Short mmCIF file of C-alpha atoms and ligand atoms in Angstrom, two decimals:
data_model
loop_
_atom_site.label_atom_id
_atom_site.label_comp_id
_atom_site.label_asym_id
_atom_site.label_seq_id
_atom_site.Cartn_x
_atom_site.Cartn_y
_atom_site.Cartn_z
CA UNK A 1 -43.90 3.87 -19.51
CA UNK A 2 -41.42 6.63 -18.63
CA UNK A 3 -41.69 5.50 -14.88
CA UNK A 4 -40.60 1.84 -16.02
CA UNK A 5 -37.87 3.20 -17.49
CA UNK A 6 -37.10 5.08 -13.92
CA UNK A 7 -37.19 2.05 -12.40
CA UNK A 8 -35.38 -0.56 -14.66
CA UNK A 9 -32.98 2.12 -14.49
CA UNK A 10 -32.53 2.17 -10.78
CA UNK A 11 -33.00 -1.25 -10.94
CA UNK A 12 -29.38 -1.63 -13.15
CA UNK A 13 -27.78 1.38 -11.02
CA UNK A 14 -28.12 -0.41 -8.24
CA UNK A 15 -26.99 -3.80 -9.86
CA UNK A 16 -24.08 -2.40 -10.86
CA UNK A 17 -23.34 -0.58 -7.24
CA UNK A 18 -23.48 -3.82 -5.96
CA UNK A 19 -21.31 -5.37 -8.08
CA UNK A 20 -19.18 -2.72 -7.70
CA UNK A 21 -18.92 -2.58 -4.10
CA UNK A 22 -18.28 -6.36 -4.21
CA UNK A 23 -15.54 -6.18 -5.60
CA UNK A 24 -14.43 -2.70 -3.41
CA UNK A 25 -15.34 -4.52 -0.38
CA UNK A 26 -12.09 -6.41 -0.28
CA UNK A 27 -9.52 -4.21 -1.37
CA UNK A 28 -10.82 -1.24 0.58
CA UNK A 29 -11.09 -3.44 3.76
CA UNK A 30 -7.69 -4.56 3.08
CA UNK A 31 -6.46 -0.58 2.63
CA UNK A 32 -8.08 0.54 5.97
CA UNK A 33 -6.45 -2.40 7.96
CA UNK A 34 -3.31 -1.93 6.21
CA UNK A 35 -3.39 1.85 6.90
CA UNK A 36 -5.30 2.89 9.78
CA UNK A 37 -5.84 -0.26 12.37
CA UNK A 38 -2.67 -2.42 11.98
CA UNK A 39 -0.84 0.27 10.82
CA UNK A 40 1.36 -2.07 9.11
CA UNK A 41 3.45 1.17 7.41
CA UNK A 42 4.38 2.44 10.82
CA UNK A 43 7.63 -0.02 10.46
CA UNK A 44 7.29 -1.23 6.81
CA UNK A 45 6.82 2.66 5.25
CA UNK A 46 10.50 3.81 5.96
CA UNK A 47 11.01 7.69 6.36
CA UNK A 48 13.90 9.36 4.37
CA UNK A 49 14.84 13.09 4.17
CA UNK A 50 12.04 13.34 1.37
CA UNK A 51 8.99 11.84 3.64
CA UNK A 52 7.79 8.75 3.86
CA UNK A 53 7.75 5.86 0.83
CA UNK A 54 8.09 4.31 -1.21
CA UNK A 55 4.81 2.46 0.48
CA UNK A 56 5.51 -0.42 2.44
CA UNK A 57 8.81 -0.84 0.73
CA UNK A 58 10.67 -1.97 3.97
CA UNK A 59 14.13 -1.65 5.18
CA UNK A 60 13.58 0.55 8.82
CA UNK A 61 16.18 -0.82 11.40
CA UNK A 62 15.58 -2.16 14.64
CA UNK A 63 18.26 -2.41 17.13
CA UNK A 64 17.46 -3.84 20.75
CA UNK A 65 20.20 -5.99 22.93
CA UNK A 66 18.64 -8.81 21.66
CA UNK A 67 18.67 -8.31 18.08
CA UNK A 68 18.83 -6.44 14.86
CA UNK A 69 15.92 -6.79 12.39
CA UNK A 70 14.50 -4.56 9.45
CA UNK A 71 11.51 -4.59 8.79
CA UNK A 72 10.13 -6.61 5.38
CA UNK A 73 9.47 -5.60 2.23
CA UNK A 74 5.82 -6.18 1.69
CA UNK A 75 5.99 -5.24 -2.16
CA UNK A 76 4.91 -7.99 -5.11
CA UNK A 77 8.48 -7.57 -6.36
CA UNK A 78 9.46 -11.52 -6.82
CA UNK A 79 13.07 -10.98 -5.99
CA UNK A 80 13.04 -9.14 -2.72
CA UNK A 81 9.54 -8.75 -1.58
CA UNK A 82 6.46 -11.16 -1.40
CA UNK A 83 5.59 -11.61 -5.33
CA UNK A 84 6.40 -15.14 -5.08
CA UNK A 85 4.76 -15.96 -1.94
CA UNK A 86 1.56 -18.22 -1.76
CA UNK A 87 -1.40 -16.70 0.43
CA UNK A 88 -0.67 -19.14 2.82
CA UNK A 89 2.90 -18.53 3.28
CA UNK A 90 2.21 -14.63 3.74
CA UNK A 91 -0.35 -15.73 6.08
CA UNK A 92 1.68 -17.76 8.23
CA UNK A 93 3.94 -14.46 8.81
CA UNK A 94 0.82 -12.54 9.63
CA UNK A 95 -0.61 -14.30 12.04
CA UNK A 96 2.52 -16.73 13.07
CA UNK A 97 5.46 -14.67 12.86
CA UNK A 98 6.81 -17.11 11.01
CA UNK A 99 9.26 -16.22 7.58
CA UNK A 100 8.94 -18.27 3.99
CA UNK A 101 11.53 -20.60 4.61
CA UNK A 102 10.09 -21.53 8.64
CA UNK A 103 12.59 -19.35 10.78
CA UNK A 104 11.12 -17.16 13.22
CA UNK A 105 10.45 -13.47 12.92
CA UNK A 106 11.92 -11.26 15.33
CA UNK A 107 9.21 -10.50 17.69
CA UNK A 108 8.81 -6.38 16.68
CA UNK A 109 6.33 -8.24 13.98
CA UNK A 110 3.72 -8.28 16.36
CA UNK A 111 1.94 -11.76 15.48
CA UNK A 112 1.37 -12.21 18.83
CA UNK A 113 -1.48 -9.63 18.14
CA UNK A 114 -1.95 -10.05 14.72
CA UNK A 115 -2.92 -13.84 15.61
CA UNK A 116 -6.23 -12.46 16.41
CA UNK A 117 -6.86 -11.36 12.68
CA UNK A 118 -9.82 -13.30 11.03
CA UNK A 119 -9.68 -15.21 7.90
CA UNK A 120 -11.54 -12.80 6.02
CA UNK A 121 -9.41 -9.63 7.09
CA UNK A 122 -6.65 -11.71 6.38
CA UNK A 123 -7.92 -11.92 2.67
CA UNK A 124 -8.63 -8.16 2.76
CA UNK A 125 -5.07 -7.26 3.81
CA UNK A 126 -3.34 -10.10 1.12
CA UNK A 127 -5.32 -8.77 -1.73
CA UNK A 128 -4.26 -5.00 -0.91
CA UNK A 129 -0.50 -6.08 -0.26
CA UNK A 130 -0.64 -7.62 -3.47
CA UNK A 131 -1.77 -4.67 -5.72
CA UNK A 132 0.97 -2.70 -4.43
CA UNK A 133 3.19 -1.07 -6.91
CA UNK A 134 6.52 -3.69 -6.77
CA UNK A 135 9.60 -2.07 -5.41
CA UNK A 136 13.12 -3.71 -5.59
CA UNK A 137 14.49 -3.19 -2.33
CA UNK A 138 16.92 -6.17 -0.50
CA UNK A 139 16.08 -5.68 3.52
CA UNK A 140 19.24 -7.80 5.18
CA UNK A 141 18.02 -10.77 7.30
CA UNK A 142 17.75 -10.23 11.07
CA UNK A 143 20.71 -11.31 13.29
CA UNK A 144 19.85 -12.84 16.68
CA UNK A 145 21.68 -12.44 19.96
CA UNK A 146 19.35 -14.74 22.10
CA UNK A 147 18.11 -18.13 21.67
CA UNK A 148 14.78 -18.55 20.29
CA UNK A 149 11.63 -20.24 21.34
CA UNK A 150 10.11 -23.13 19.28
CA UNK A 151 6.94 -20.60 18.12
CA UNK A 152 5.65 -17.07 19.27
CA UNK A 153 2.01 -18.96 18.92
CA UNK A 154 0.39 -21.81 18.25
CA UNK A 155 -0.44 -22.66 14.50
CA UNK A 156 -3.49 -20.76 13.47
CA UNK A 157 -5.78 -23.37 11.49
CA UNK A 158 -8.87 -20.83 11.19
CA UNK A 159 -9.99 -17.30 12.79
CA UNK A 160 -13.95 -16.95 12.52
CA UNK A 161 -15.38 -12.97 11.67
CA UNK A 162 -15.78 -11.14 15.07
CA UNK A 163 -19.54 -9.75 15.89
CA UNK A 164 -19.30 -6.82 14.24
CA UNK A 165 -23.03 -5.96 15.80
CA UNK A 166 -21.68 -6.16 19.51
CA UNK A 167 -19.62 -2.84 19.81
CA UNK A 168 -17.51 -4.41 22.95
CA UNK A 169 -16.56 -7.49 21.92
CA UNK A 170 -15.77 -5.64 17.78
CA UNK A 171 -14.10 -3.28 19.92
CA UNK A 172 -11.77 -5.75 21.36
CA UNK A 173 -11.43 -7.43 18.31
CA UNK A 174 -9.54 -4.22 16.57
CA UNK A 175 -7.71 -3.37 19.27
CA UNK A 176 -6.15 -6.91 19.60
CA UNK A 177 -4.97 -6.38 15.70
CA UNK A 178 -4.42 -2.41 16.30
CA UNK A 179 -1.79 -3.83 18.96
CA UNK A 180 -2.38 -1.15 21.19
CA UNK A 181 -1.25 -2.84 24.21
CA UNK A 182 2.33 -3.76 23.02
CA UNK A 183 3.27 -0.42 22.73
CA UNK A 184 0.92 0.62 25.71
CA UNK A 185 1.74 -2.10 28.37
CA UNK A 186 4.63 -1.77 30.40
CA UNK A 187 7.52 -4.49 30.40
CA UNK A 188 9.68 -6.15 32.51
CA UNK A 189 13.60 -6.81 32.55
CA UNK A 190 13.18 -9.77 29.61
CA UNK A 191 11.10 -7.65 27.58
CA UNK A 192 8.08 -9.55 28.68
CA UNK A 193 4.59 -7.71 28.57
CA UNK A 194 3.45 -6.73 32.11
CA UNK A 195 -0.14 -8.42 31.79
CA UNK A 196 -1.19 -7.40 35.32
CA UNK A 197 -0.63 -3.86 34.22
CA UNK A 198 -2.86 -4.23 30.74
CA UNK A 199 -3.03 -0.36 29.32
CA UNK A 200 -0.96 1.43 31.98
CA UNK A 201 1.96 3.11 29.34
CA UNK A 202 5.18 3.35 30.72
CA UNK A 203 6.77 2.09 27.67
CA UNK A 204 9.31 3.87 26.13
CA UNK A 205 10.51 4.77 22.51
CA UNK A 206 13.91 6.50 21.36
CA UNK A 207 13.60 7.97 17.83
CA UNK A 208 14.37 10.81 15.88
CA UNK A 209 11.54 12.36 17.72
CA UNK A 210 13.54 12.02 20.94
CA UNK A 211 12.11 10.30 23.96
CA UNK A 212 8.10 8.99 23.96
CA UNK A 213 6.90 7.36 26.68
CA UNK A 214 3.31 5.65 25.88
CA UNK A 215 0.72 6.74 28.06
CA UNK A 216 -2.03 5.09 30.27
CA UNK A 217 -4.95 4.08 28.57
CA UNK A 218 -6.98 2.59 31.24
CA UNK A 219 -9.99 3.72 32.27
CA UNK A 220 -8.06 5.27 35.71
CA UNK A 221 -9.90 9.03 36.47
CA UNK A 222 -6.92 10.65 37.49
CA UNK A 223 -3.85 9.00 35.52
CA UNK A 224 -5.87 7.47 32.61
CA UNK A 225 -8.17 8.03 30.37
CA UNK A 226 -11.74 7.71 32.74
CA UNK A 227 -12.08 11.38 31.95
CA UNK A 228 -11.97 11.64 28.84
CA UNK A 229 -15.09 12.01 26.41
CA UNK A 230 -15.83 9.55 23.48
CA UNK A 231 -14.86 12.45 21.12
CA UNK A 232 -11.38 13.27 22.92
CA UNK A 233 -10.21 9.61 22.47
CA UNK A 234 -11.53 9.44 19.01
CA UNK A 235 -9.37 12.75 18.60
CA UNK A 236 -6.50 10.73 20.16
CA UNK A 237 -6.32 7.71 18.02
CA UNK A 238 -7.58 9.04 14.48
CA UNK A 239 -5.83 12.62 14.80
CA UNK A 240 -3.17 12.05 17.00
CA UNK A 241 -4.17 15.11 19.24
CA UNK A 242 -4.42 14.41 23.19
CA UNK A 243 -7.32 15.99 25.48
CA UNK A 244 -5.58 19.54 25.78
CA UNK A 245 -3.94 19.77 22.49
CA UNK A 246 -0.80 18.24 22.85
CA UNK A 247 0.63 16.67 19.21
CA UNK A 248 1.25 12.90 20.04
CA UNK A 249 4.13 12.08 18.26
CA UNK A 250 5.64 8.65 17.08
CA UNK A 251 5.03 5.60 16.96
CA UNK A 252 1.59 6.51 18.66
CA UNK A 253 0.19 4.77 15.36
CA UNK A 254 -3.16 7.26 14.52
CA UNK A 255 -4.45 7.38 11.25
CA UNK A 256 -2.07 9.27 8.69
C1 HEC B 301 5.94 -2.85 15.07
C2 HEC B 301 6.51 -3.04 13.74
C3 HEC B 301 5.76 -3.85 12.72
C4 HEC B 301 4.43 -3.75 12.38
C5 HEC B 301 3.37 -2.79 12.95
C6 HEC B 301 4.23 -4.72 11.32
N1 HEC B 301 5.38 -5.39 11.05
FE1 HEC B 301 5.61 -6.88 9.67
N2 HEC B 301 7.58 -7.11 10.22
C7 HEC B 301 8.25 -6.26 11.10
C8 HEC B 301 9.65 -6.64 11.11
C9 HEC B 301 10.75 -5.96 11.90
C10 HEC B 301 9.79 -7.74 10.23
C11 HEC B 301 11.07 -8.52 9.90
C12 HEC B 301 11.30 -9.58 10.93
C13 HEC B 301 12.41 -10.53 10.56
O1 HEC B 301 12.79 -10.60 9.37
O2 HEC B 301 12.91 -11.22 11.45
C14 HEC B 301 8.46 -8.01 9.70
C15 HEC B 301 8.15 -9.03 8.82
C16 HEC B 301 6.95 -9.18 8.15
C17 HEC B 301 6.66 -10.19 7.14
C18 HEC B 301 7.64 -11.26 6.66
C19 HEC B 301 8.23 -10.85 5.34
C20 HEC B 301 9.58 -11.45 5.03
O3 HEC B 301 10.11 -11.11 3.94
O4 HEC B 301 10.12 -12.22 5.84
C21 HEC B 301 5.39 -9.96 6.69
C22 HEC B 301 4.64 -10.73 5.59
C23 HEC B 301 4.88 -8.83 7.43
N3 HEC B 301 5.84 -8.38 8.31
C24 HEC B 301 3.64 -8.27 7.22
C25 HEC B 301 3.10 -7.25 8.01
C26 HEC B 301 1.77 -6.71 7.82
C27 HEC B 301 0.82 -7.11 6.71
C28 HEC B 301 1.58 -5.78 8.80
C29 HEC B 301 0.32 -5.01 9.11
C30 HEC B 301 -0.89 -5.81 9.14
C31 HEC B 301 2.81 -5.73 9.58
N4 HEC B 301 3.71 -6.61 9.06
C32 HEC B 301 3.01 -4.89 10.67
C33 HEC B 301 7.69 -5.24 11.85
C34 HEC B 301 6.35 -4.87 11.86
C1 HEC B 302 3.59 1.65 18.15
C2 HEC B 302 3.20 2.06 19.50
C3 HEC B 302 1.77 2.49 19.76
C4 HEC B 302 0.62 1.88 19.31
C5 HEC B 302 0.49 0.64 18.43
C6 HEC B 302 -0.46 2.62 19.89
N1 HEC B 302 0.00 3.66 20.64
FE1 HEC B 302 -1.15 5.06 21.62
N2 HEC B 302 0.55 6.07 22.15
C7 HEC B 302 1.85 5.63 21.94
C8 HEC B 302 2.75 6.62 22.50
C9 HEC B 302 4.27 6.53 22.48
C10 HEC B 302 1.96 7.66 23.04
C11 HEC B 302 2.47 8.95 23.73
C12 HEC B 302 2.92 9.91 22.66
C13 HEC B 302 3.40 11.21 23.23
O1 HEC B 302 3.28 11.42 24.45
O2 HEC B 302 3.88 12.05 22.45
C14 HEC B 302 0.56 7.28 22.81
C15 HEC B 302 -0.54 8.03 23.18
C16 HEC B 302 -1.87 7.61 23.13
C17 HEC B 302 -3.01 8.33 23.65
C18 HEC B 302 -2.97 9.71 24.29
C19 HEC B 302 -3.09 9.60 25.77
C20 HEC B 302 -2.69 10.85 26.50
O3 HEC B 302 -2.78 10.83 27.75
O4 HEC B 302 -2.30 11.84 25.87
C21 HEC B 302 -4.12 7.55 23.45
C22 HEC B 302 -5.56 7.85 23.85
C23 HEC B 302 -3.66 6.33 22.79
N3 HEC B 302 -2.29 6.42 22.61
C24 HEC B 302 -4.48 5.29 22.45
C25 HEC B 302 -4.08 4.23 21.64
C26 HEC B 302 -4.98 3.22 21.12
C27 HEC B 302 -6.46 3.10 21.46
C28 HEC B 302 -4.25 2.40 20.32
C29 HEC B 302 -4.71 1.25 19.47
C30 HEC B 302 -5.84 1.54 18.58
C31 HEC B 302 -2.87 2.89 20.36
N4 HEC B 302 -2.81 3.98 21.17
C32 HEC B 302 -1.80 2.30 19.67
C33 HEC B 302 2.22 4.48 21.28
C34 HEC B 302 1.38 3.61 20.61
#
């Protein structure tokens, strides 16, 4: 009798853990894209003289010779966030770069990557965008000084799960929505990623930091990252520490 009762018990315990982390699954897939891999608050979080916040409030400039844009803000507030929005719509700016009313983002939204992003971690970022605490905060609309293109990509009807058993190929999957190789690919004159040079740094970033320049990430021995163990790079990207203790400083987008 009393070991019935230990097991009907574990039985419900584990009922309701699995009910529980159900309903977790979502939401806390949504945070840890949100937060660690996209790092979506790297330009939405703006920084003021009291730290960061509020969360993914919006409103960070971004001034190139092509154009001004600040970045969105991703709050439910109806007026000047995305309350209103339909799933669809936010979406479409996701994985698109594509705004509400069918302009184009300015290309700092990096769809181009994000276009990679499977329906279901699509769902998982929407539903933790959406439980954010709403924050009234008007971003001004971007102003353009070059003539646009029709799309950045083509529409996006569906995006199946990536393998999540095959290390490589779930590997490439987060670093295509991590966008590590817009900020670690050098450019040319238009502002064009250098393709041929996947991974090889070069790029660099002004900021209140001063100068960054993003470094090679190829496999190269000498002027890469062939060296390096497992544990360094893990180091690198979750702790923002390189190989012999040098603080990486912004936007190198580790974990925060
Ligand atoms: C490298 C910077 C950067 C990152 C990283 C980034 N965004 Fe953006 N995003 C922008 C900028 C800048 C805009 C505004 C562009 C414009 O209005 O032309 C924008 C616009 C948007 C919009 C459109 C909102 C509106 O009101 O028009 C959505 C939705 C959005 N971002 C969601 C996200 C999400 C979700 C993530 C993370 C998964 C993310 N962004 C990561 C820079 C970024
Ligand atoms: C928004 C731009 C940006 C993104 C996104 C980004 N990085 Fe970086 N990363 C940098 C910059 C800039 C540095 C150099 C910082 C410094 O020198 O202080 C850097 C440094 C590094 C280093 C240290 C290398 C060394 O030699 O010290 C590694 C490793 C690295 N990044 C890997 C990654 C990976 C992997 C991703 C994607 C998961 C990624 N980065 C995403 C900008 C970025």
């Amino acid at each position: 009798m009393r070991q019935l009762c230990a097991l009907s018990l574990v039985a419900v315990g584990a009922g309701i853990a699995a009910a529980g982390a159900q309903a977790e699954d979502t939401l806390q897939r949504g945070a840890y894209l949100v937060n660690t891999v996209m790092a979506c608050g790297n330009c939405h979080t703006s920084v003021g003289p009291a730290g960061p916040g509020p969360e993914l409030a919006g409103g960070l400039p971004f001034e190139l010779p092509s154009f001004t844009t600040y970045a969105a803000n991703l709050t439910p507030d109806r007026k000047t966030g995305i309350g209103d929005w339909s799933d669809q719509e936010i979406g479409r700016a996701i994985r698109e770069g594509i705004g509400r009313d069918g302009r184009l983002l300015a290309p700092v939204m990096p769809a181009e990557f994000f276009q990679h992003l499977s329906d279901q971690d699509l769902a998982a970022v929407i539903s933790y965008l959406r439980q954010l605490e709403p924050v009234r905060n008007e971003v001004p609309p971007s102003i353009f000084r070059m003539p646009l293109p029709v799309t950045w990509v083509e529409p996006i009807t569906a995006v199946a799960e990536p393998d999540r058993s095959d290390p490589v190929a779930y590997g490439a999957y987060l670093g295509q929505i991590a966008h590590c190789m817009e900020c670690h690919t050098p450019r040319d004159d238009q502002g064009h990623l250098d393709l041929a040079r996947l991974g090889a740094g070069q790029h660099e970033f002004i900021g209140p930091w001063g100068v960054s320049v993003s470094a090679n990430i190829t496999p190269n021995a000498e002027t890469g990252i062939g060296g390096w163990s497992d544990a360094e790079i893990k180091r690198a990207i979750t702790e923002g520490i390189s190989r012999n203790g040098y603080e990486l400083r912004p936007p190198m987008a580790f974990s925060y």
